[in-house]
Coordinates of C-alpha atoms in Angstrom, one line a residue:
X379 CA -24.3 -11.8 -43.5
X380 CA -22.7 -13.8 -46.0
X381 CA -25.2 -15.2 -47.9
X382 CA -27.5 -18.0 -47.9
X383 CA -26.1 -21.8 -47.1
X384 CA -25.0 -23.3 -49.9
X385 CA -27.3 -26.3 -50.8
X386 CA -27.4 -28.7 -53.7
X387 CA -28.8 -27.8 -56.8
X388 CA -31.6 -30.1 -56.7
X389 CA -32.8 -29.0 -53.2
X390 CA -36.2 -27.4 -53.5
X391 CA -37.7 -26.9 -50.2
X392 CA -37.9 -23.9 -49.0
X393 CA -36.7 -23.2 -45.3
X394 CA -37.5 -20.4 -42.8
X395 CA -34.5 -19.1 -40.6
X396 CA -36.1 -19.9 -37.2
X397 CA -38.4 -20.2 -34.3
X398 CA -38.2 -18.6 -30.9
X399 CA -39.6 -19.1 -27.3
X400 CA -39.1 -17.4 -24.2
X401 CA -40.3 -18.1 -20.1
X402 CA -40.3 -16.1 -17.0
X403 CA -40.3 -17.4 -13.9
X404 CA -41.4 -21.2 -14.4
X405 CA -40.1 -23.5 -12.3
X406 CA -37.1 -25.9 -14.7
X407 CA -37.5 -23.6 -17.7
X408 CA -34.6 -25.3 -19.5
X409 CA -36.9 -28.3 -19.9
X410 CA -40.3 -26.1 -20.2
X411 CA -38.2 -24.4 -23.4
X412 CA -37.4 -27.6 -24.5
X413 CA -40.9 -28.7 -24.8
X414 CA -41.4 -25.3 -26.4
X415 CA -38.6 -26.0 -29.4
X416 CA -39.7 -29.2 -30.2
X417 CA -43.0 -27.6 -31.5
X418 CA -41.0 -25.1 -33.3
X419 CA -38.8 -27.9 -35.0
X420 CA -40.7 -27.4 -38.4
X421 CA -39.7 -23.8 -38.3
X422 CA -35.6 -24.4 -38.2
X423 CA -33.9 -28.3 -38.3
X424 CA -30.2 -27.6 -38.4
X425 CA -29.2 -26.3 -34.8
X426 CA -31.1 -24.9 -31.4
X427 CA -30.2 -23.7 -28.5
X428 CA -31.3 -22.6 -25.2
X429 CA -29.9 -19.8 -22.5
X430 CA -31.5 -20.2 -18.7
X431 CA -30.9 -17.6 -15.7
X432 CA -31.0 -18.6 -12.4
X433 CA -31.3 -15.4 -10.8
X434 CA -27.0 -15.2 -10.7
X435 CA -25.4 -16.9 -13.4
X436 CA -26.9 -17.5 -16.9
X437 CA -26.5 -20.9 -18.7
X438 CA -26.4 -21.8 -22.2
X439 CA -26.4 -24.6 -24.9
X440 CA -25.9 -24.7 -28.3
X441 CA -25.9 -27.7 -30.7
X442 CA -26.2 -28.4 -34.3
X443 CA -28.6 -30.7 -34.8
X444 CA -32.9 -31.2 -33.7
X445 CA -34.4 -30.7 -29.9
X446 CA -35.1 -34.3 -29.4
X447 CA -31.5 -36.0 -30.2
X448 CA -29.5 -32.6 -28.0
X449 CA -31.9 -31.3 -25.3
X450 CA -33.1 -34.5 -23.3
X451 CA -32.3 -36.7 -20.2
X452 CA -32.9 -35.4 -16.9
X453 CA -29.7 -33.7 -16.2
X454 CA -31.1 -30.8 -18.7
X455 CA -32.4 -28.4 -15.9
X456 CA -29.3 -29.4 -14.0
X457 CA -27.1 -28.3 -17.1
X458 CA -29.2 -24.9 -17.5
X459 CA -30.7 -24.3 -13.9
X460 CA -33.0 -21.5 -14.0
X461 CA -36.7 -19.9 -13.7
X462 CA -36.2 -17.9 -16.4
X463 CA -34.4 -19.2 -20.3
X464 CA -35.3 -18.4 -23.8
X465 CA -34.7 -21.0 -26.7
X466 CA -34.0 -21.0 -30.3
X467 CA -34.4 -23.6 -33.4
X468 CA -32.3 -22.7 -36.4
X469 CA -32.5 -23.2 -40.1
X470 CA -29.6 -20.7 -41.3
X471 CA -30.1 -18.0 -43.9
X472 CA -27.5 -15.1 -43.2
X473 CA -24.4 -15.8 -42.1
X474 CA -23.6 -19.6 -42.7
X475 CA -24.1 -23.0 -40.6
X476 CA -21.2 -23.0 -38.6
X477 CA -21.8 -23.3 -34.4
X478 CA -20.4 -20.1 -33.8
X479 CA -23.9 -18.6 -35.6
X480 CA -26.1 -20.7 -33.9
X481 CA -28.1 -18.9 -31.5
X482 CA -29.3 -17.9 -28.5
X483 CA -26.5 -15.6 -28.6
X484 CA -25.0 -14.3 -25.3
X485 CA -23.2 -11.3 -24.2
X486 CA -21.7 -9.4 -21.0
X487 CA -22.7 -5.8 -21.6
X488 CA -22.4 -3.0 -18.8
X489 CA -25.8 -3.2 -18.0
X490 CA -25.2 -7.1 -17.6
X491 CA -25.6 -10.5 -19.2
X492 CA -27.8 -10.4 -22.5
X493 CA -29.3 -13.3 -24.3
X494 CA -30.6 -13.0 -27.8
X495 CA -33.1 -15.4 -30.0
X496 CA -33.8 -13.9 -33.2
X497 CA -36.6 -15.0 -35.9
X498 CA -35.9 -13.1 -39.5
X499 CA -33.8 -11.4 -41.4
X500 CA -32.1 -7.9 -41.0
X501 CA -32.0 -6.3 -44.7
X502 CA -29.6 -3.3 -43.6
X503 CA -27.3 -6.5 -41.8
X504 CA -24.4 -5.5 -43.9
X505 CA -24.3 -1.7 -44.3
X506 CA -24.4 -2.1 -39.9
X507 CA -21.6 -4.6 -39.8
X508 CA -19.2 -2.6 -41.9
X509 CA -20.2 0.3 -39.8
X510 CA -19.4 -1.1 -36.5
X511 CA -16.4 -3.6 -37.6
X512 CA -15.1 0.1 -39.1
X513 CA -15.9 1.8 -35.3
X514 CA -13.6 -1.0 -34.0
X515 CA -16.4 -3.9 -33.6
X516 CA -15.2 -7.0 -33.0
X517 CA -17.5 -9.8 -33.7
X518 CA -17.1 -13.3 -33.1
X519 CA -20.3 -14.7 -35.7
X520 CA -21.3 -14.2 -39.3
X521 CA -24.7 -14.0 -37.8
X522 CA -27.4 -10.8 -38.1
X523 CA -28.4 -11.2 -34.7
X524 CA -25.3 -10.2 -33.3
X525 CA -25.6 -6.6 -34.6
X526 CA -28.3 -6.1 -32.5
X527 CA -25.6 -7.3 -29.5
X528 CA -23.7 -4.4 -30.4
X529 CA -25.9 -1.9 -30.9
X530 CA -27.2 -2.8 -27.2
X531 CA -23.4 -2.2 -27.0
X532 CA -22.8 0.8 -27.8
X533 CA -26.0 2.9 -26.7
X534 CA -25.5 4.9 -24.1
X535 CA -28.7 5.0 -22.7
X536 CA -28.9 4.2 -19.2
X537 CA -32.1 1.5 -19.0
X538 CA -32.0 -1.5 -20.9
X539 CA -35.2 -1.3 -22.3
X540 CA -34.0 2.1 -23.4
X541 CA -30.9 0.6 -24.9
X542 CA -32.6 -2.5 -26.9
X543 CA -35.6 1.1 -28.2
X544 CA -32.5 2.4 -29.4
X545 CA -30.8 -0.4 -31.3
X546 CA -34.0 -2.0 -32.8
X547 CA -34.7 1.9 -33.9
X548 CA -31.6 1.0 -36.4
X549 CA -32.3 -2.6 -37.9
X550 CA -35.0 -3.1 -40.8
X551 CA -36.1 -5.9 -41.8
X552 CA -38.8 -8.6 -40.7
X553 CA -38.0 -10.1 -36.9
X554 CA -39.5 -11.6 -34.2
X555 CA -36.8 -11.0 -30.7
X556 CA -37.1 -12.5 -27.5
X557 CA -34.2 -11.3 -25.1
X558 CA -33.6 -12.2 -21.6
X559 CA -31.6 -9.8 -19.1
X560 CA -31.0 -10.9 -15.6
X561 CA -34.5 -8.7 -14.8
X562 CA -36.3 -9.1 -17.4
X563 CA -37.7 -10.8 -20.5
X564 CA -38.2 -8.8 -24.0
X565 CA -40.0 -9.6 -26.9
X566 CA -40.0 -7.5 -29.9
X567 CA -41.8 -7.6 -33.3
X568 CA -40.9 -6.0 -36.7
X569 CA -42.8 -2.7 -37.8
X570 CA -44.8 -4.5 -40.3
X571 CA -45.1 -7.9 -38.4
X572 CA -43.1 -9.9 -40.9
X573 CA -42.5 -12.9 -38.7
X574 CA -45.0 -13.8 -35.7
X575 CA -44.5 -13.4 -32.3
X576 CA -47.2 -14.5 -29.5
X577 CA -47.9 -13.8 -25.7
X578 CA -48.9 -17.1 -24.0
X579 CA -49.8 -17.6 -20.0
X580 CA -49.0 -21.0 -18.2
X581 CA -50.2 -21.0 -14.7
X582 CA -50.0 -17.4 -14.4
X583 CA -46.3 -17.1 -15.9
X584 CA -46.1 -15.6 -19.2
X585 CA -44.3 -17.0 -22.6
X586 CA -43.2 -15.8 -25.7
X587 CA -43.1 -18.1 -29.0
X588 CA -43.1 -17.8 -32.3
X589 CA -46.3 -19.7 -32.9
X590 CA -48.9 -21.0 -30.8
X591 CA -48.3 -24.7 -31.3
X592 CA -45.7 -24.4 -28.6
X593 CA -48.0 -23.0 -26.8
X594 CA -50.5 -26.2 -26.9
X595 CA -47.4 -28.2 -26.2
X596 CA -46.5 -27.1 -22.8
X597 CA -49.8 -26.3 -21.5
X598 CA -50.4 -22.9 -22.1
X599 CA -53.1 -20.4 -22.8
X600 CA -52.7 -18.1 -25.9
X601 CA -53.4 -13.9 -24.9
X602 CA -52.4 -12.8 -27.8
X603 CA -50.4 -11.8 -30.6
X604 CA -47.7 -9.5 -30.3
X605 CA -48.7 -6.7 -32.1
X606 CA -46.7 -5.2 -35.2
X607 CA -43.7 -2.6 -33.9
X608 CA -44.6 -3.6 -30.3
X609 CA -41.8 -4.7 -27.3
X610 CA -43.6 -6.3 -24.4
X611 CA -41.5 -6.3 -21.4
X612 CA -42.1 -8.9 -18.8
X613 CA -40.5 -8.7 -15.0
X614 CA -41.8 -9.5 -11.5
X615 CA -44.2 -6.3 -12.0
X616 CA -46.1 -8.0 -14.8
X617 CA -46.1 -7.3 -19.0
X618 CA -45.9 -4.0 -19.7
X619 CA -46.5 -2.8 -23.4
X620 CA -44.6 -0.3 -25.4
X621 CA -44.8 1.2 -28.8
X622 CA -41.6 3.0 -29.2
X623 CA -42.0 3.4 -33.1
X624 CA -44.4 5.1 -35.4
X625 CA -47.4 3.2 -36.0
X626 CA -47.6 1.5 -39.7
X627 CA -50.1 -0.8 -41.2
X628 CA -49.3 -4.4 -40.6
X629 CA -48.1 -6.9 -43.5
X630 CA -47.7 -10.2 -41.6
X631 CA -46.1 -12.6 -44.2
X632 CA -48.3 -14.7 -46.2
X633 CA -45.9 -17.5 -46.3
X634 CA -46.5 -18.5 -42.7
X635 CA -50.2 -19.5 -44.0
X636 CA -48.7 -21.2 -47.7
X637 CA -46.4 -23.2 -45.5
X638 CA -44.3 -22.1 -42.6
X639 CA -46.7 -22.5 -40.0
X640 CA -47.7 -25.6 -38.7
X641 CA -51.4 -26.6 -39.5
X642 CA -52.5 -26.5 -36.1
X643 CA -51.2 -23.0 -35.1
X644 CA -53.4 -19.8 -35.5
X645 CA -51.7 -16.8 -36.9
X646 CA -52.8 -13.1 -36.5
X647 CA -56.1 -14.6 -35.9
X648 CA -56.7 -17.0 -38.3
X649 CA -56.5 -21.0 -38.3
X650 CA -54.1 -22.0 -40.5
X651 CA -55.5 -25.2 -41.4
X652 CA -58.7 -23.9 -42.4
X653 CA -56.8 -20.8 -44.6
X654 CA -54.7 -23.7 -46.3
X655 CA -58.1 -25.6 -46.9
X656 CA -59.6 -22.1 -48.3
X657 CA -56.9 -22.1 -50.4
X658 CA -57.4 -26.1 -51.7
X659 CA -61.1 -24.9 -52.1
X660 CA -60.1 -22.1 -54.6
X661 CA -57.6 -23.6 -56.4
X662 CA -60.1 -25.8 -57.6
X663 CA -62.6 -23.3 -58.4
X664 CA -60.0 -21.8 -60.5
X665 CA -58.0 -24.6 -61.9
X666 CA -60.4 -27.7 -61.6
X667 CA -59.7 -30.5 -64.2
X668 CA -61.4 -33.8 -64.8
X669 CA -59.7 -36.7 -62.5
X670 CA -60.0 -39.8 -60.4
X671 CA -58.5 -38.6 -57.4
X672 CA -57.1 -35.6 -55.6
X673 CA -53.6 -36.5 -53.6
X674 CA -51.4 -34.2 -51.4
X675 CA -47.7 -34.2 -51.7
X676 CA -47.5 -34.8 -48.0
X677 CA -47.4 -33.4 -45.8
X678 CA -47.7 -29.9 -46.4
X679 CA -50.2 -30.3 -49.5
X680 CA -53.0 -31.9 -47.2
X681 CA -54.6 -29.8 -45.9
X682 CA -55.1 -27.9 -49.5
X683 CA -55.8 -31.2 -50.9
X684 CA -59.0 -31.8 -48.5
X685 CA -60.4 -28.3 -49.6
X686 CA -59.5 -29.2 -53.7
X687 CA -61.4 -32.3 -52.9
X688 CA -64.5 -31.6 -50.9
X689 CA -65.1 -28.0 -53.8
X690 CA -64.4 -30.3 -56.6
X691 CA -66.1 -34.0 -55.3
X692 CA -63.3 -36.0 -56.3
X693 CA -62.1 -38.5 -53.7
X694 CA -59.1 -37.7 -51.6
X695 CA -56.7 -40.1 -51.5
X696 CA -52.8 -40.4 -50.0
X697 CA -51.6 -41.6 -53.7
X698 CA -47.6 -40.5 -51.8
X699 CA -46.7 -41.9 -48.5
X700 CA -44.0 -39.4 -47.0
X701 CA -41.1 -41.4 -44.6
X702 CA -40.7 -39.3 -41.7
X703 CA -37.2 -40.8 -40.7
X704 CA -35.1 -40.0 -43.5
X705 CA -31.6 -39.2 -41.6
X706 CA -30.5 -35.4 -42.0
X707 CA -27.1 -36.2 -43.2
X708 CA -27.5 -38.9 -46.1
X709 CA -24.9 -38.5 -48.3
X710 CA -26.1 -38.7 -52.0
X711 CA -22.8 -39.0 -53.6
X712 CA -23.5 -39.5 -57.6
X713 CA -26.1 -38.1 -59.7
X714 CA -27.5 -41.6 -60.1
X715 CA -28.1 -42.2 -56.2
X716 CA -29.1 -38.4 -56.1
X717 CA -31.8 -39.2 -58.6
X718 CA -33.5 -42.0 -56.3
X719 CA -32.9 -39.2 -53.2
X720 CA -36.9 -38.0 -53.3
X721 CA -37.9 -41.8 -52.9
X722 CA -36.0 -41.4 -48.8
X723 CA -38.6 -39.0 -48.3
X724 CA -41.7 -39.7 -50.4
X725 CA -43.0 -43.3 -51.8
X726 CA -45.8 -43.9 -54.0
X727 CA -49.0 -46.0 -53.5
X728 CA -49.1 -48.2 -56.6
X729 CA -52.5 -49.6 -55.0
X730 CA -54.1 -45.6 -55.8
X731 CA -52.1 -44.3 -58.6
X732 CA -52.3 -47.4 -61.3
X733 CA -54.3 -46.4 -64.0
X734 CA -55.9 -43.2 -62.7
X735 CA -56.1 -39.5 -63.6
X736 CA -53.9 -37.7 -60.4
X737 CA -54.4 -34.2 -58.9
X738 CA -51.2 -34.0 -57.5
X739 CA -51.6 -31.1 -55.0
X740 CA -48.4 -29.3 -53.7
X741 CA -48.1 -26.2 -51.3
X742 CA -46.3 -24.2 -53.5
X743 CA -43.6 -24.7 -56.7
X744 CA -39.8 -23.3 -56.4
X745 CA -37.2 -24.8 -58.7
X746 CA -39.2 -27.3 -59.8
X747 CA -36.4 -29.7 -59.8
X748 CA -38.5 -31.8 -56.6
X749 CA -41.8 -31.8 -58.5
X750 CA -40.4 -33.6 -61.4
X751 CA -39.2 -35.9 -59.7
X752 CA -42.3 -37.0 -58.1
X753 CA -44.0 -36.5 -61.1
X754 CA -42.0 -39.1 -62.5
X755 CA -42.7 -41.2 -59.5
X756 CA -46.3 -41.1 -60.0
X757 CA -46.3 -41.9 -63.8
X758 CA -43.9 -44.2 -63.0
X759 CA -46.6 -46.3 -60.3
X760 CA -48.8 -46.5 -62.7
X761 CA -51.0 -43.2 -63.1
X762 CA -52.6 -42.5 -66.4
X763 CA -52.4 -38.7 -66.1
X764 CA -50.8 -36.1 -63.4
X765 CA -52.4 -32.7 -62.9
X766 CA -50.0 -30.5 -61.1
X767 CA -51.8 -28.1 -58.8
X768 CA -50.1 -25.4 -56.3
X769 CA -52.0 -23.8 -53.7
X770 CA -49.9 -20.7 -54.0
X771 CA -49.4 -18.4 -56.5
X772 CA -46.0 -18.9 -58.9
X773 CA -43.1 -17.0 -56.7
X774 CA -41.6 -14.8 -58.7
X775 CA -38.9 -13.0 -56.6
X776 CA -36.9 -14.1 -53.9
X777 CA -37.4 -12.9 -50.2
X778 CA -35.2 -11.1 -47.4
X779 CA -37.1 -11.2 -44.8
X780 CA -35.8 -14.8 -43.5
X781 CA -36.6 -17.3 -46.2
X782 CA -34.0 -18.9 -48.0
X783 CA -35.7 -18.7 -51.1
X784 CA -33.0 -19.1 -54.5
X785 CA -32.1 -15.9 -56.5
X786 CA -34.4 -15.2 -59.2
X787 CA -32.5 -16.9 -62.2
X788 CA -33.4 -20.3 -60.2
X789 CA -37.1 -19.6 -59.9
X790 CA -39.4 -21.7 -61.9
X791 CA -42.2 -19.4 -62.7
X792 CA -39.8 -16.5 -63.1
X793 CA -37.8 -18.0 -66.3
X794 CA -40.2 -19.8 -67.7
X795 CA -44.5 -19.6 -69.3
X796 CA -46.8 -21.6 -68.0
X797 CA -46.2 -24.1 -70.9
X798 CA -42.8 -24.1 -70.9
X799 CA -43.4 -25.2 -66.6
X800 CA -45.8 -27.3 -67.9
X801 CA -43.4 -29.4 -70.0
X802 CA -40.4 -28.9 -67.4
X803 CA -42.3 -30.7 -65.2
X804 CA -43.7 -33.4 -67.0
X805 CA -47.3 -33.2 -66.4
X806 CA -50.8 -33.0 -68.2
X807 CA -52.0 -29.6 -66.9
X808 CA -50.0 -27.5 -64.2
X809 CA -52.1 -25.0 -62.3
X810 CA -51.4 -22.0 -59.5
X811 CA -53.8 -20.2 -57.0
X812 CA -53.9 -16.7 -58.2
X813 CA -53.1 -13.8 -55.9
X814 CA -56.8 -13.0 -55.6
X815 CA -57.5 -16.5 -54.6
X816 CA -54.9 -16.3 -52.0
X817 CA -56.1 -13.5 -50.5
X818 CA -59.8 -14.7 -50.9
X819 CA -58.8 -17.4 -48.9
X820 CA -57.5 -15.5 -45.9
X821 CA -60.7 -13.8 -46.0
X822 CA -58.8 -10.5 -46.0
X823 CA -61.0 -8.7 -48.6
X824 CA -59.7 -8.0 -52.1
X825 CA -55.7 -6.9 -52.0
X826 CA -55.1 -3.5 -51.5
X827 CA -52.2 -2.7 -54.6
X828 CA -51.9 0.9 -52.7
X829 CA -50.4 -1.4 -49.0
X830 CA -51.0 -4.7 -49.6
X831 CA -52.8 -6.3 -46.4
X832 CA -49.6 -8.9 -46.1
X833 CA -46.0 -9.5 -46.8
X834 CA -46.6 -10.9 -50.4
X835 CA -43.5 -10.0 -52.7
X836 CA -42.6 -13.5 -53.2
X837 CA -45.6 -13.4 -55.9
X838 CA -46.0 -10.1 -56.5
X839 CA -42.0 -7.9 -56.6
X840 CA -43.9 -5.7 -53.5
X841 CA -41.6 -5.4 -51.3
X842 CA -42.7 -3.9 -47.9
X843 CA -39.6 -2.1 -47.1
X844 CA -36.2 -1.1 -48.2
X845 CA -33.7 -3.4 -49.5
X846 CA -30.6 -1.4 -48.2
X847 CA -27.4 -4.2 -48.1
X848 CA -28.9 -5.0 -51.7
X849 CA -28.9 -1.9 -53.1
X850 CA -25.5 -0.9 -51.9
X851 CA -24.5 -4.4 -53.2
X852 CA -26.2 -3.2 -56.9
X853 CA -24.5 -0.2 -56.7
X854 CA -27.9 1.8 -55.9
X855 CA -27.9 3.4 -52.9
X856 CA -27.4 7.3 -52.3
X857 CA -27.3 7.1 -48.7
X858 CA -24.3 8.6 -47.1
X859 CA -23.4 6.3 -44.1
X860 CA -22.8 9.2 -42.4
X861 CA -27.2 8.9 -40.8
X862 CA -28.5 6.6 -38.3
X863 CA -30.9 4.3 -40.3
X864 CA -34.6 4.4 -40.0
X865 CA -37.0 1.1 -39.9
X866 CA -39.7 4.1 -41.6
X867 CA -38.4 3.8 -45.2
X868 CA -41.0 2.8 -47.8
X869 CA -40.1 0.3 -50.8

């Protein structure tokens, strides 16, 4: 890993690493995955890929860029025949952007060809690397994923499945896997089910993905979630389930609900439209404030904004109009033109704002550097007040679980009091959905401060398991290199 991708100073949107999907014997998979990726497009924008198997030879595609504009026309399934393929969609957060990260990544091991989509982040990434670069490891990425290629390496098990128990034994972190061998197809999820992972059925055929939306898109049936620290193993016998790893108490991440997820997806059970509205609902119960109208900052904010709205009787309105075709590579060369940047994506409704009292509602605040700007946007149409609302709590501390979220000296709420926010961003009252409200909303009972019910350090500085490359990095770690690591290691 070498760090997060560098991004402009203004950039505020946070950006999950990736989405994954997986079929087994469906007839042109190549084009079945595709379908797959495009619903997992929220979850990673900068590069995708797909790897098919035809029962000899395996196939594979990788491109920078979105599903629709590389993996089209009907010559895909002739480019990547196959029954059986696994896909990936890419947002990078270890390792860098270049193509020779971008994944599924593919490898000849002695057991045979190995393809490998992964969804997280590996926090012991580094302290691995440096261990098999310094065994005579030779690696041809900057990516995390392809330490798991090497550890399949280098077991010497004899069984595949065996081989991938005995490498994921020696990662921690949150990750969501989906493998394909030229028998089988393997999905594994972290421990603590960090990132999501679902089983899904079309026509009798099973699928992996990282949320069920790609399910809905090609036709499938949801099972079931992937449980946390389980590896499903699909082949011509069927799924067969394995726990390999001592059982702990699940913390799915809460950000997948605050905004990773798409709205129409359901996550370890739970709608996550109707958790986001829960959340709206709350934050007006907690924060309400006298007002014209409640507007989203689209689209992530809407579905909070209809639950602010219908607790707190105030009309929902679209006061911003978001442009869905701003151009991924718009170059914003001068502070000036950078300055006018937000208007590409979001445009105000003079007709709604002028002369009213605005509940701006947002998913959550970061920098803060974003917000301002549409702040500035709204006063600027014509509203007579803006009350900043954010249906998360303030994050506090960055993640490393597969969120490029900045270091903590560039987080809003971290450097700064609520009125010292509160005048950064240039509004008449700024509000945040407290932890309890959060959890209220996911109708998880109160929040267990003994093991938290969910991946939550972003707000809270809980962090669910070691931090091993950091604390080597900070000069903490007593660990001797000379031990195989252990997933079971307590914060």
């Amino acid at each position: 890993m070498t760090g997060p991708v560098q991004r402009h100073p203004d950039d505020d949107a946070l950006r999950l690493e990736c989405g994954v999907f997986g079929v087994f014997d469906v007839r042109d998979a190549a084009a079945v995955t595709a379908l797959g990726l495009h619903a997992l497009q929220h979850r990673g924008q900068e590069a995708c890929g797909i790897a098919a198997f035809d029962g000899a030879n395996f196939h594979t595609e990788r491109h920078a860029g979105q599903v629709g504009d590389v993996f089209t026309g009907p010559d895909l399934v002739t480019r990547l025949p196959g029954q059986y393929a696994i896909g990936h969609t890419r947002y990078s957060t270890a390792g860098g952007s270049g193509a020779r990260n971008i994944q599924p990544m593919f490898a000849d091991l002695e057991a045979g060809g190995v393809a490998l989509a992964h969804n997280g982040n590996l926090t012991n990434f580094r302290y691995l690397r440096d261990r098999l670069v310094g065994e005579g490891a030779i690696f041809q990425s900057t990516s995390d994923s392809e330490v798991i290629l090497h550890l399949l390496a280098r077991s010497r098990k004899a069984r595949v499945v065996d081989r991938f128990i005995d490498a994921i034994a020696q990662i921690e972190g949150g990750y969501a896997l989906v493998a394909l061998t030229n028998k089988k197809l393997i999905g594994v999820r972290d421990p603590l089910g960090i990132r999501p992972l679902v089983l899904g059925d079309l026509a009798g055929k099973p699928v992996l993905a990282s949320e069920t939306c790609a399910l809905d898109m090609i036709g499938a049936k949801f099972i079931r979630d992937i449980e946390h620290g389980e590896m499903v193993i699909i082949s011509d016998t069927g799924v067969e389930s394995l726990r390999p790893f001592p059982a702990l108490r699940a913390r799915p991440c809460v950000f997948e609900y605050v905004y990773f997820a798409r709205p129409d997806s359901v996550v370890n059970g739970r709608s996550v439209y109707e958790v986001r509205k829960r959340m709206g609902a709350r934050l007006a119960r907690e924060t309400g404030v006298e007002a014209d109208l409640v507007s989203p900052v689209p689209d992530s904010g809407v579905p909070a904004a209809i639950g602010f709205a219908q607790e707190s009787g105030l009309p929902f309105e679209m006061g911003i109009i978001r442009n869905h075709y701003v151009g991924r590579t718009f170059i914003q060369p001068t502070q000036g033109v950078r300055e006018l940047g937000v208007r590409m994506k979001h445009s105000p409704n003079r007709a709604v704002l002028e002369g009213k009292r605005v509940v701006l509602i947002d998913d959550s605040i970061v920098r803060g550097t974003t917000s301002r700007k549409i702040v500035r946007m709204v006063r600027e149409a014509g509203a007579k007040e803006v009350h900043l609302r954010s249906a998360s709590p303030p994050i506090l501390w960055p993640d490393f679980y597969g969120i490029d979220m900045p270091d903590r000296d560039k987080l809003l709420a971290a450097n700064k009091t609520l009125a010292e926010m509160t005048r950064f961003l240039e509004v008449d009252t700024l509000g945040f959905l407290s932890v309890d409200g959060l959890y209220d909303a996911l109708e998880a009972g109160p929040r267990d401060p003994a093991c938290p019910q969910f991946t939550d350090h972003y707000f809270t500085g809980d962090y669910p398991t070691r931090l091993l490359d950091r604390e080597i990095a900070e000069g903490r770690d007593d660990d001797d290199g000379g031990r195989q690591l252990s997933f079971l290691v307590s914060a």
